[in-house]
Structure formats: structure tokens, C-alpha cells
Amino acid sequence: MNGLTNYITEWNWTDIITTWYVLVDDAYQSVTEQSQHKIRRRGPAPLMNDSEVITVSLIIETFFQGHEEVGYAFVSQYLTDLFPYVLDLDRFNVRRRSLIAPMEAIRRNLRDQKLESEDPVRLVDSAPVTLMTYTRGNRSQSAIGGEYFGVVTSKKAKFFGLRLHATVTVNQMIDDWMVAPASVHDIKALDALVLDARDLVWSTPSFMETV
């Protein structure tokens, strides 16, 4: 009986990944043309271009739940025909981090292409991003302070870390998002999320308002 591993390694991903790459590269070109600052200021263009790095990042996040080592091992072993100039993992990680801002700009570019102007409704919710166990939170060196201690009300559980806040369309596409310390309540984060929004109706699990 075939399992998940067989499905991942034996399925033909060429059409899906090629489509992703084309969409990413078109958006990348649009974003860089509009940007006043060059992403790369000097030196020759890398063999593995930025659009390939971003596409591989999408593969890792989508099929491997963000596990970079596992996802990158899969790409290096099974997708070398699509990514012939694959980097070593450390260099890929550096490139990936350097492209965080362009990746968000590309996401917004693709979002704007898909958003339905006649749909004013946005759903608002949050999710915990745990950095370490609640009881060991005081030992954290990356996030320091009582504001990083929070509660997941729906699960009646405490956690230490951050909270991802997002507005989402009815069709489940993320519109805007932000990350805040765990103690920041959804309502407070919402003020920042909808700061520049106009003519939208937003809804949380408990109420609905218009901006």
C-alpha cells in the first residue's frame, strides 16, 4: 500500500511547480521594476535565481510544513531537472532570508490579481506561534518580556511566543497579516490590520463591523 512518501516521491509535480515558478517570476519582475532599491547591488547574477529560491520555499512550506531540511533534501534528490543549480542548504537559507521582503511584495502582487473587488467581507482570526514551552518562557533569549506569554482561549491552553493575526477573504485567501507578542488580543491587532482598509466589512467569531 502506497503511503505519503510514495505519493510525494512518485507523483509528477512538473506542471504544478512550473506554474508556480512562472507566476512567481512574473510577479518578481513586476515587483523589482517598481522597486527603487535593487535586491542585488553587485556581483554576477547567481545560477539559482531568486524566483527559483522563492519557488523552492513554496514547495517546502506547502508539502513539508516548513521543515526546511526535509523539503530541501526532497528538492535536491527528486527535482534537479527543474532546479539544476540547487545550492547547499546553508546558502539556500541565507538567500531565502534575504528575500523575505520581496516574497511579501510578490504575495501582495498575486493577491491583488486575485482579489474580487466586489467582495468586501474579511474574516479575522489569529493563531499561536509557539517559541518554547510556557514554563520555560523566562529562559528565552530571542523573545524577552511578559507580553510573550499568552493564552489560546479556544483550547484553554497557555503558550509562550507570538501570535499570527490575519484578515482572510471568504474564499480563504489571506489579505493582510501581522505578527505580535502572544498577549496582544485580536481586537488590538485588528486596529493595525485594517489601518489602511476602506469599504470592508470585517468579522471575528464574536461580532462584525465595517471600516
CSV table of N, CA and C in Angstrom, one decimal, residues 31-193:
chain,number,residue,atom,x,y,z
A,31,VAL,N,7.6,43.4,-9.4
A,31,VAL,CA,8.0,44.0,-8.1
A,31,VAL,C,9.3,44.7,-8.2
A,32,THR,N,10.3,44.0,-8.9
A,32,THR,CA,11.6,44.6,-8.9
A,32,THR,C,11.6,45.8,-9.8
A,33,GLU,N,10.8,45.8,-10.9
A,33,GLU,CA,10.7,47.0,-11.7
A,33,GLU,C,10.2,48.2,-11.0
A,34,GLN,N,9.2,48.0,-10.1
A,34,GLN,CA,8.6,49.1,-9.3
A,34,GLN,C,9.5,49.5,-8.1
A,35,SER,N,10.4,48.6,-7.7
A,35,SER,CA,11.2,49.0,-6.5
A,35,SER,C,12.2,50.0,-6.8
A,36,GLN,N,12.5,50.9,-5.9
A,36,GLN,CA,13.5,51.9,-6.0
A,36,GLN,C,14.9,51.4,-5.6
A,37,HIS,N,14.9,50.2,-4.9
A,37,HIS,CA,16.1,49.7,-4.4
A,37,HIS,C,16.4,48.3,-5.1
A,38,LYS,N,17.6,48.1,-5.6
A,38,LYS,CA,17.9,46.8,-6.2
A,38,LYS,C,18.1,45.8,-5.1
A,39,ILE,N,17.6,44.6,-5.4
A,39,ILE,CA,17.8,43.5,-4.4
A,39,ILE,C,19.2,43.0,-4.4
A,40,ARG,N,19.9,43.0,-5.5
A,40,ARG,CA,21.3,42.7,-5.5
A,40,ARG,C,22.1,43.8,-6.1
A,41,ARG,N,23.0,44.4,-5.3
A,41,ARG,CA,23.7,45.6,-5.7
A,41,ARG,C,25.0,45.4,-6.5
A,42,ARG,N,25.6,44.2,-6.4
A,42,ARG,CA,26.9,44.0,-7.0
A,42,ARG,C,27.1,42.5,-7.3
A,43,GLY,N,28.1,42.2,-8.1
A,43,GLY,CA,28.4,40.8,-8.4
A,43,GLY,C,27.5,40.2,-9.5
A,44,PRO,N,28.0,39.1,-10.0
A,44,PRO,CA,27.2,38.4,-11.1
A,44,PRO,C,25.9,37.8,-10.6
A,45,ALA,N,25.0,37.6,-11.5
A,45,ALA,CA,23.7,37.0,-11.1
A,45,ALA,C,23.9,35.6,-10.7
A,46,PRO,N,23.3,35.1,-9.7
A,46,PRO,CA,23.5,33.7,-9.2
A,46,PRO,C,22.9,32.7,-10.2
A,47,LEU,N,23.5,31.5,-10.3
A,47,LEU,CA,23.0,30.5,-11.2
A,47,LEU,C,21.6,30.1,-10.8
A,48,MET,N,21.3,29.9,-9.5
A,48,MET,CA,20.0,29.7,-9.0
A,48,MET,C,19.3,31.0,-8.7
A,49,ASN,N,18.4,31.5,-9.6
A,49,ASN,CA,17.9,32.8,-9.5
A,49,ASN,C,16.9,33.0,-8.3
A,50,ASP,N,16.6,34.2,-8.0
A,50,ASP,CA,15.7,34.5,-6.9
A,50,ASP,C,14.3,33.8,-7.0
A,51,SER,N,13.8,33.8,-8.2
A,51,SER,CA,12.5,33.2,-8.4
A,51,SER,C,12.5,31.7,-8.1
A,52,GLU,N,13.6,31.0,-8.4
A,52,GLU,CA,13.8,29.6,-8.1
A,52,GLU,C,13.9,29.4,-6.6
A,53,VAL,N,14.6,30.3,-5.9
A,53,VAL,CA,14.7,30.2,-4.4
A,53,VAL,C,13.3,30.4,-3.8
A,54,ILE,N,12.5,31.3,-4.3
A,54,ILE,CA,11.2,31.5,-3.8
A,54,ILE,C,10.3,30.3,-4.1
A,55,THR,N,10.4,29.8,-5.3
A,55,THR,CA,9.6,28.6,-5.6
A,55,THR,C,9.9,27.4,-4.8
A,56,VAL,N,11.2,27.2,-4.5
A,56,VAL,CA,11.6,26.1,-3.6
A,56,VAL,C,11.0,26.3,-2.2
A,57,SER,N,11.0,27.6,-1.8
A,57,SER,CA,10.5,27.9,-0.5
A,57,SER,C,9.0,27.6,-0.4
A,58,LEU,N,8.3,27.8,-1.5
A,58,LEU,CA,6.9,27.5,-1.5
A,58,LEU,C,6.7,25.9,-1.4
A,59,ILE,N,7.5,25.2,-2.1
A,59,ILE,CA,7.5,23.7,-2.1
A,59,ILE,C,7.6,23.3,-0.6
A,60,ILE,N,8.6,23.8,0.1
A,60,ILE,CA,8.9,23.4,1.4
A,60,ILE,C,7.8,23.7,2.4
A,61,GLU,N,7.2,24.9,2.2
A,61,GLU,CA,6.1,25.4,3.1
A,61,GLU,C,4.8,24.6,2.8
A,62,THR,N,4.6,24.3,1.5
A,62,THR,CA,3.3,23.6,1.1
A,62,THR,C,3.3,22.1,1.4
A,63,PHE,N,4.3,21.5,1.0
A,63,PHE,CA,4.3,20.0,1.0
A,63,PHE,C,5.0,19.4,2.2
A,64,PHE,N,5.9,20.2,2.9
A,64,PHE,CA,6.7,19.7,4.0
A,64,PHE,C,6.5,20.5,5.3
A,65,GLN,N,5.4,21.3,5.4
A,65,GLN,CA,5.0,22.0,6.6
A,65,GLN,C,6.1,22.9,7.1
A,66,GLY,N,7.0,23.4,6.2
A,66,GLY,CA,8.0,24.3,6.6
A,66,GLY,C,9.3,23.7,7.1
A,67,HIS,N,9.4,22.3,7.1
A,67,HIS,CA,10.6,21.6,7.5
A,67,HIS,C,11.6,21.7,6.4
A,68,GLU,N,12.5,22.7,6.6
A,68,GLU,CA,13.4,23.1,5.5
A,68,GLU,C,14.4,22.0,5.1
A,69,GLU,N,15.0,21.3,6.1
A,69,GLU,CA,15.9,20.2,5.8
A,69,GLU,C,15.3,19.1,5.0
A,70,VAL,N,14.1,18.7,5.4
A,70,VAL,CA,13.4,17.6,4.8
A,70,VAL,C,13.0,18.0,3.4
A,71,GLY,N,12.4,19.2,3.3
A,71,GLY,CA,11.9,19.7,2.0
A,71,GLY,C,13.0,19.9,1.0
A,72,TYR,N,14.1,20.4,1.5
A,72,TYR,CA,15.3,20.7,0.6
A,72,TYR,C,15.9,19.4,0.1
A,73,ALA,N,16.0,18.4,1.0
A,73,ALA,CA,16.5,17.1,0.6
A,73,ALA,C,15.7,16.5,-0.5
A,74,PHE,N,14.4,16.7,-0.4
A,74,PHE,CA,13.5,16.2,-1.5
A,74,PHE,C,13.8,16.9,-2.8
A,75,VAL,N,13.9,18.2,-2.8
A,75,VAL,CA,14.2,19.0,-4.0
A,75,VAL,C,15.5,18.6,-4.6
A,76,SER,N,16.5,18.4,-3.7
A,76,SER,CA,17.9,18.1,-4.2
A,76,SER,C,17.9,16.7,-4.8
A,77,GLN,N,17.0,15.8,-4.3
A,77,GLN,CA,17.1,14.4,-4.8
A,77,GLN,C,16.2,14.2,-6.0
A,78,TYR,N,15.0,14.8,-6.0
A,78,TYR,CA,14.0,14.5,-7.0
A,78,TYR,C,13.6,15.6,-8.0
A,79,LEU,N,14.1,16.8,-7.8
A,79,LEU,CA,13.7,17.9,-8.7
A,79,LEU,C,14.9,18.6,-9.3
A,80,THR,N,16.0,17.9,-9.5
A,80,THR,CA,17.1,18.5,-10.1
A,80,THR,C,16.9,18.9,-11.5
A,81,ASP,N,16.0,18.2,-12.2
A,81,ASP,CA,15.7,18.6,-13.6
A,81,ASP,C,15.0,20.0,-13.6
A,82,LEU,N,14.3,20.4,-12.6
A,82,LEU,CA,13.6,21.7,-12.5
A,82,LEU,C,14.6,22.7,-11.9
A,83,PHE,N,15.4,22.3,-11.0
A,83,PHE,CA,16.3,23.2,-10.3
A,83,PHE,C,17.8,22.6,-10.4
A,84,PRO,N,18.4,22.8,-11.6
A,84,PRO,CA,19.7,22.2,-11.8
A,84,PRO,C,20.9,22.8,-11.1
A,85,TYR,N,20.7,24.0,-10.6
A,85,TYR,CA,21.7,24.7,-9.9
A,85,TYR,C,21.4,24.9,-8.4
A,86,VAL,N,20.9,23.8,-7.8
A,86,VAL,CA,20.5,23.9,-6.4
A,86,VAL,C,21.7,24.1,-5.5
A,87,LEU,N,21.5,25.0,-4.5
A,87,LEU,CA,22.5,25.4,-3.6
A,87,LEU,C,22.6,24.4,-2.5
A,88,ASP,N,23.7,24.5,-1.7
A,88,ASP,CA,23.7,23.7,-0.4
A,88,ASP,C,22.7,24.4,0.5
A,89,LEU,N,22.3,23.7,1.6
A,89,LEU,CA,21.2,24.1,2.4
A,89,LEU,C,21.6,25.5,3.1
A,90,ASP,N,22.8,25.6,3.6
A,90,ASP,CA,23.2,26.8,4.3
A,90,ASP,C,23.1,28.1,3.4
A,91,ARG,N,23.5,28.0,2.2
A,91,ARG,CA,23.5,29.1,1.3
A,91,ARG,C,22.0,29.4,0.8
A,92,PHE,N,21.3,28.3,0.7
A,92,PHE,CA,19.8,28.5,0.4
A,92,PHE,C,19.1,29.3,1.5
A,93,ASN,N,19.4,28.9,2.7
A,93,ASN,CA,18.8,29.5,3.9
A,93,ASN,C,19.1,31.0,3.9
A,94,VAL,N,20.4,31.4,3.6
A,94,VAL,CA,20.8,32.8,3.6
A,94,VAL,C,20.1,33.5,2.5
A,95,ARG,N,20.0,32.9,1.3
A,95,ARG,CA,19.3,33.6,0.2
A,95,ARG,C,17.8,33.7,0.5
A,96,ARG,N,17.2,32.7,1.1
A,96,ARG,CA,15.8,32.7,1.4
A,96,ARG,C,15.5,33.8,2.4
A,97,ARG,N,16.3,34.0,3.4
A,97,ARG,CA,16.1,35.1,4.4
A,97,ARG,C,16.3,36.4,3.8
A,98,SER,N,17.2,36.6,2.8
A,98,SER,CA,17.4,37.9,2.2
A,98,SER,C,16.3,38.3,1.3
A,99,LEU,N,15.4,37.3,0.9
A,99,LEU,CA,14.3,37.6,0.0
A,99,LEU,C,13.0,37.7,0.8
A,100,ILE,N,13.0,37.9,2.1
A,100,ILE,CA,11.7,37.9,2.8
A,100,ILE,C,10.9,39.1,2.4
A,101,ALA,N,11.5,40.3,2.2
A,101,ALA,CA,10.7,41.5,1.8
A,101,ALA,C,10.2,41.3,0.4
A,102,PRO,N,11.0,40.9,-0.6
A,102,PRO,CA,10.5,40.6,-2.0
A,102,PRO,C,9.4,39.6,-2.0
A,103,MET,N,9.5,38.5,-1.2
A,103,MET,CA,8.5,37.5,-1.1
A,103,MET,C,7.1,38.0,-0.7
A,104,GLU,N,7.1,38.9,0.3
A,104,GLU,CA,5.9,39.5,0.8
A,104,GLU,C,5.3,40.4,-0.3
A,105,ALA,N,6.2,41.2,-1.0
A,105,ALA,CA,5.7,42.0,-2.1
A,105,ALA,C,5.1,41.2,-3.2
A,106,ILE,N,5.7,40.0,-3.5
A,106,ILE,CA,5.2,39.1,-4.5
A,106,ILE,C,3.8,38.6,-4.1
A,107,ARG,N,3.7,38.2,-2.8
A,107,ARG,CA,2.4,37.7,-2.3
A,107,ARG,C,1.3,38.8,-2.5
A,108,ARG,N,1.7,40.0,-2.2
A,108,ARG,CA,0.7,41.1,-2.3
A,108,ARG,C,0.3,41.3,-3.8
A,109,ASN,N,1.3,41.2,-4.7
A,109,ASN,CA,1.1,41.3,-6.1
A,109,ASN,C,0.1,40.3,-6.6
A,110,LEU,N,0.3,39.0,-6.2
A,110,LEU,CA,-0.5,37.9,-6.6
A,110,LEU,C,-1.9,38.1,-6.0
A,111,ARG,N,-1.9,38.5,-4.7
A,111,ARG,CA,-3.2,38.7,-4.0
A,111,ARG,C,-4.0,39.8,-4.7
A,112,ASP,N,-3.4,40.9,-5.1
A,112,ASP,CA,-4.2,41.9,-5.8
A,112,ASP,C,-4.7,41.5,-7.1
A,113,GLN,N,-4.0,40.5,-7.8
A,113,GLN,CA,-4.6,40.0,-9.0
A,113,GLN,C,-5.8,39.1,-8.8
A,114,LYS,N,-5.9,38.5,-7.7
A,114,LYS,CA,-7.0,37.5,-7.4
A,114,LYS,C,-8.1,38.1,-6.6
A,115,LEU,N,-7.9,39.2,-5.9
A,115,LEU,CA,-8.9,39.8,-5.1
A,115,LEU,C,-10.1,40.2,-5.9
A,116,GLU,N,-11.3,39.9,-5.4
A,116,GLU,CA,-12.6,40.3,-6.0
A,116,GLU,C,-13.0,41.6,-5.4
A,117,SER,N,-13.0,42.6,-6.3
A,117,SER,CA,-13.3,44.0,-5.8
A,117,SER,C,-14.7,44.1,-5.2
A,118,GLU,N,-15.6,43.2,-5.7
A,118,GLU,CA,-17.0,43.3,-5.2
A,118,GLU,C,-17.2,42.5,-3.9
A,119,ASP,N,-16.1,41.9,-3.4
A,119,ASP,CA,-16.2,41.2,-2.1
A,119,ASP,C,-15.6,42.0,-1.0
A,120,PRO,N,-16.4,42.6,-0.2
A,120,PRO,CA,-15.9,43.5,0.9
A,120,PRO,C,-15.7,42.8,2.2
A,121,VAL,N,-16.0,41.5,2.3
A,121,VAL,CA,-16.0,40.8,3.6
A,121,VAL,C,-14.6,40.2,3.9
A,122,ARG,N,-14.2,40.4,5.1
A,122,ARG,CA,-12.9,39.8,5.6
A,122,ARG,C,-13.1,39.1,6.9
A,123,LEU,N,-12.7,37.9,7.0
A,123,LEU,CA,-12.7,37.2,8.3
A,123,LEU,C,-11.4,37.4,9.0
A,124,VAL,N,-11.5,37.6,10.3
A,124,VAL,CA,-10.4,37.9,11.1
A,124,VAL,C,-10.1,36.9,12.2
A,125,ASP,N,-8.9,36.4,12.3
A,125,ASP,CA,-8.6,35.4,13.4
A,125,ASP,C,-7.1,35.4,13.6
A,126,SER,N,-6.7,34.6,14.6
A,126,SER,CA,-5.3,34.5,14.9
A,126,SER,C,-4.9,33.1,15.2
A,127,ALA,N,-3.6,32.9,15.3
A,127,ALA,CA,-3.1,31.5,15.6
A,127,ALA,C,-1.8,31.7,16.4
A,128,PRO,N,-1.6,30.8,17.4
A,128,PRO,CA,-0.4,30.9,18.2
A,128,PRO,C,0.9,30.4,17.4
A,129,VAL,N,2.0,31.1,17.7
A,129,VAL,CA,3.3,30.7,17.1
A,129,VAL,C,4.2,30.4,18.3
A,130,THR,N,4.3,29.1,18.7
A,130,THR,CA,5.0,28.8,20.0
A,130,THR,C,6.5,28.8,19.8
A,131,LEU,N,7.2,29.5,20.6
A,131,LEU,CA,8.7,29.6,20.5
A,131,LEU,C,9.3,28.5,21.5
A,132,MET,N,8.7,28.3,22.6
A,132,MET,CA,9.2,27.3,23.6
A,132,MET,C,8.0,27.1,24.6
A,133,THR,N,8.2,26.1,25.5
A,133,THR,CA,7.1,25.8,26.4
A,133,THR,C,6.9,27.0,27.3
A,134,TYR,N,5.6,27.1,27.8
A,134,TYR,CA,5.2,28.2,28.6
A,134,TYR,C,6.0,28.3,29.9
A,135,THR,N,6.3,27.1,30.5
A,135,THR,CA,7.0,27.1,31.8
A,135,THR,C,8.5,27.5,31.6
A,136,ARG,N,9.1,27.4,30.4
A,136,ARG,CA,10.5,27.8,30.2
A,136,ARG,C,10.6,29.2,29.5
A,137,GLY,N,9.5,29.9,29.4
A,137,GLY,CA,9.5,31.1,28.7
A,137,GLY,C,10.4,32.2,29.2
A,138,ASN,N,10.6,32.2,30.6
A,138,ASN,CA,11.5,33.2,31.2
A,138,ASN,C,13.0,32.9,30.8
A,139,ARG,N,13.3,31.8,30.2
A,139,ARG,CA,14.7,31.5,29.8
A,139,ARG,C,15.0,31.9,28.4
A,140,SER,N,14.0,32.3,27.7
A,140,SER,CA,14.1,32.6,26.3
A,140,SER,C,15.1,33.8,26.1
A,141,GLN,N,15.9,33.7,25.1
A,141,GLN,CA,16.9,34.8,24.7
A,141,GLN,C,16.4,35.5,23.5
A,142,SER,N,15.5,34.9,22.7
A,142,SER,CA,15.1,35.5,21.5
A,142,SER,C,13.8,36.4,21.7
A,143,ALA,N,13.0,36.1,22.7
A,143,ALA,CA,11.8,36.9,23.0
A,143,ALA,C,11.8,37.1,24.5
A,144,ILE,N,12.0,38.3,24.9
A,144,ILE,CA,12.1,38.6,26.4
A,144,ILE,C,11.0,39.5,26.8
A,145,GLY,N,10.2,39.1,27.8
A,145,GLY,CA,9.2,40.0,28.4
A,145,GLY,C,7.9,39.3,28.6
A,146,GLY,N,7.1,39.8,29.5
A,146,GLY,CA,5.8,39.2,29.8
A,146,GLY,C,4.8,39.2,28.7
A,147,GLU,N,5.0,40.1,27.7
A,147,GLU,CA,4.0,40.2,26.6
A,147,GLU,C,4.0,39.0,25.7
A,148,TYR,N,5.1,38.1,25.9
A,148,TYR,CA,5.1,36.9,25.0
A,148,TYR,C,4.5,35.7,25.6
A,149,PHE,N,3.9,35.9,26.8
A,149,PHE,CA,3.1,34.9,27.4
A,149,PHE,C,1.6,35.1,27.1
A,150,GLY,N,1.0,34.1,26.5
A,150,GLY,CA,-0.4,34.2,26.0
A,150,GLY,C,-1.2,33.0,26.3
A,151,VAL,N,-2.5,33.1,25.9
A,151,VAL,CA,-3.5,32.1,26.2
A,151,VAL,C,-4.3,31.8,24.9
A,152,VAL,N,-4.4,30.5,24.6
A,152,VAL,CA,-5.3,30.1,23.4
A,152,VAL,C,-6.7,29.8,24.1
A,153,THR,N,-7.6,30.8,24.0
A,153,THR,CA,-8.9,30.6,24.7
A,153,THR,C,-9.7,29.4,24.3
A,154,SER,N,-9.7,29.1,23.0
A,154,SER,CA,-10.5,28.0,22.4
A,154,SER,C,-10.0,26.7,22.9
A,155,LYS,N,-8.7,26.6,23.3
A,155,LYS,CA,-8.1,25.3,23.7
A,155,LYS,C,-7.8,25.3,25.2
A,156,LYS,N,-8.1,26.5,25.9
A,156,LYS,CA,-7.8,26.7,27.3
A,156,LYS,C,-6.4,26.3,27.6
A,157,ALA,N,-5.5,26.8,26.8
A,157,ALA,CA,-4.1,26.5,26.9
A,157,ALA,C,-3.2,27.7,26.9
A,158,LYS,N,-2.1,27.7,27.7
A,158,LYS,CA,-1.2,28.8,27.7
A,158,LYS,C,0.0,28.5,26.8
A,159,PHE,N,0.6,29.5,26.2
A,159,PHE,CA,1.8,29.3,25.4
A,159,PHE,C,2.7,30.5,25.5
A,160,PHE,N,3.9,30.3,25.1
A,160,PHE,CA,4.9,31.4,25.0
A,160,PHE,C,5.4,31.6,23.6
A,161,GLY,N,5.3,32.8,23.1
A,161,GLY,CA,5.8,33.1,21.8
A,161,GLY,C,5.0,34.3,21.1
A,162,LEU,N,4.6,34.1,19.9
A,162,LEU,CA,4.0,35.1,19.1
A,162,LEU,C,2.6,34.7,18.7
A,163,ARG,N,1.8,35.6,18.1
A,163,ARG,CA,0.5,35.3,17.6
A,163,ARG,C,0.4,35.9,16.2
A,164,LEU,N,0.0,35.0,15.3
A,164,LEU,CA,-0.2,35.5,13.9
A,164,LEU,C,-1.6,36.0,13.8
A,165,HIS,N,-1.8,37.2,13.3
A,165,HIS,CA,-3.1,37.8,13.1
A,165,HIS,C,-3.3,38.0,11.6
A,166,ALA,N,-4.5,37.7,11.1
A,166,ALA,CA,-4.7,37.8,9.6
A,166,ALA,C,-6.1,38.1,9.3
A,167,THR,N,-6.3,38.8,8.2
A,167,THR,CA,-7.6,39.0,7.6
A,167,THR,C,-7.6,38.1,6.3
A,168,VAL,N,-8.8,37.4,6.2
A,168,VAL,CA,-8.9,36.4,5.1
A,168,VAL,C,-10.2,36.6,4.4
A,169,THR,N,-10.2,36.4,3.0
A,169,THR,CA,-11.4,36.5,2.3
A,169,THR,C,-12.3,35.3,2.5
A,170,VAL,N,-13.5,35.4,2.1
A,170,VAL,CA,-14.5,34.3,2.3
A,170,VAL,C,-13.9,33.1,1.5
A,171,ASN,N,-13.2,33.3,0.4
A,171,ASN,CA,-12.6,32.2,-0.3
A,171,ASN,C,-11.3,31.7,0.2
A,172,GLN,N,-11.0,32.1,1.4
A,172,GLN,CA,-9.8,31.6,2.2
A,172,GLN,C,-8.5,32.1,1.6
A,173,MET,N,-8.4,33.3,1.0
A,173,MET,CA,-7.2,33.8,0.6
A,173,MET,C,-6.8,34.9,1.6
A,174,ILE,N,-5.5,34.8,2.1
A,174,ILE,CA,-5.0,35.8,3.1
A,174,ILE,C,-4.9,37.2,2.4
A,175,ASP,N,-5.5,38.2,3.1
A,175,ASP,CA,-5.4,39.6,2.6
A,175,ASP,C,-4.2,40.3,3.2
A,176,ASP,N,-4.3,40.5,4.5
A,176,ASP,CA,-3.2,41.1,5.3
A,176,ASP,C,-2.9,40.3,6.5
A,177,TRP,N,-1.7,40.4,7.0
A,177,TRP,CA,-1.3,39.7,8.2
A,177,TRP,C,-0.3,40.4,9.0
A,178,MET,N,-0.1,40.1,10.2
A,178,MET,CA,0.9,40.7,11.1
A,178,MET,C,1.2,39.7,12.2
A,179,VAL,N,2.4,39.8,12.8
A,179,VAL,CA,2.8,39.0,14.0
A,179,VAL,C,3.0,40.0,15.1
A,180,ALA,N,2.5,39.6,16.3
A,180,ALA,CA,2.6,40.3,17.5
A,180,ALA,C,2.9,39.4,18.7
A,181,PRO,N,3.3,40.0,19.8
A,181,PRO,CA,3.5,39.2,21.0
A,181,PRO,C,2.3,38.4,21.4
A,182,ALA,N,2.4,37.3,22.1
A,182,ALA,CA,1.3,36.4,22.3
A,182,ALA,C,0.2,37.1,23.1
A,183,SER,N,0.5,38.0,24.0
A,183,SER,CA,-0.5,38.6,24.8
A,183,SER,C,-1.4,39.6,24.1
A,184,VAL,N,-1.0,40.0,22.9
A,184,VAL,CA,-1.8,41.0,22.2
A,184,VAL,C,-3.1,40.4,21.7
A,185,HIS,N,-4.3,41.0,22.1
A,185,HIS,CA,-5.6,40.5,21.8
A,185,HIS,C,-5.9,40.8,20.3
A,186,ASP,N,-6.8,39.9,19.7
A,186,ASP,CA,-7.2,40.1,18.3
A,186,ASP,C,-7.7,41.5,18.0
A,187,ILE,N,-8.5,42.0,18.9
A,187,ILE,CA,-9.1,43.3,18.7
A,187,ILE,C,-8.1,44.4,18.6
A,188,LYS,N,-7.0,44.4,19.4
A,188,LYS,CA,-6.0,45.4,19.4
A,188,LYS,C,-5.2,45.2,18.1
A,189,ALA,N,-4.9,44.0,17.7
A,189,ALA,CA,-4.1,43.8,16.4
A,189,ALA,C,-5.0,44.2,15.2
A,190,LEU,N,-6.3,44.1,15.3
A,190,LEU,CA,-7.1,44.5,14.2
A,190,LEU,C,-7.0,45.9,13.8
A,191,ASP,N,-6.8,46.8,14.8
A,191,ASP,CA,-6.6,48.2,14.5
A,191,ASP,C,-5.5,48.4,13.5
A,192,ALA,N,-4.4,47.7,13.7
A,192,ALA,CA,-3.3,47.8,12.8
A,192,ALA,C,-3.5,47.1,11.5
A,193,LEU,N,-4.2,46.0,11.5
A,193,LEU,CA,-4.5,45.3,10.3
A,193,LEU,C,-5.4,46.0,9.3
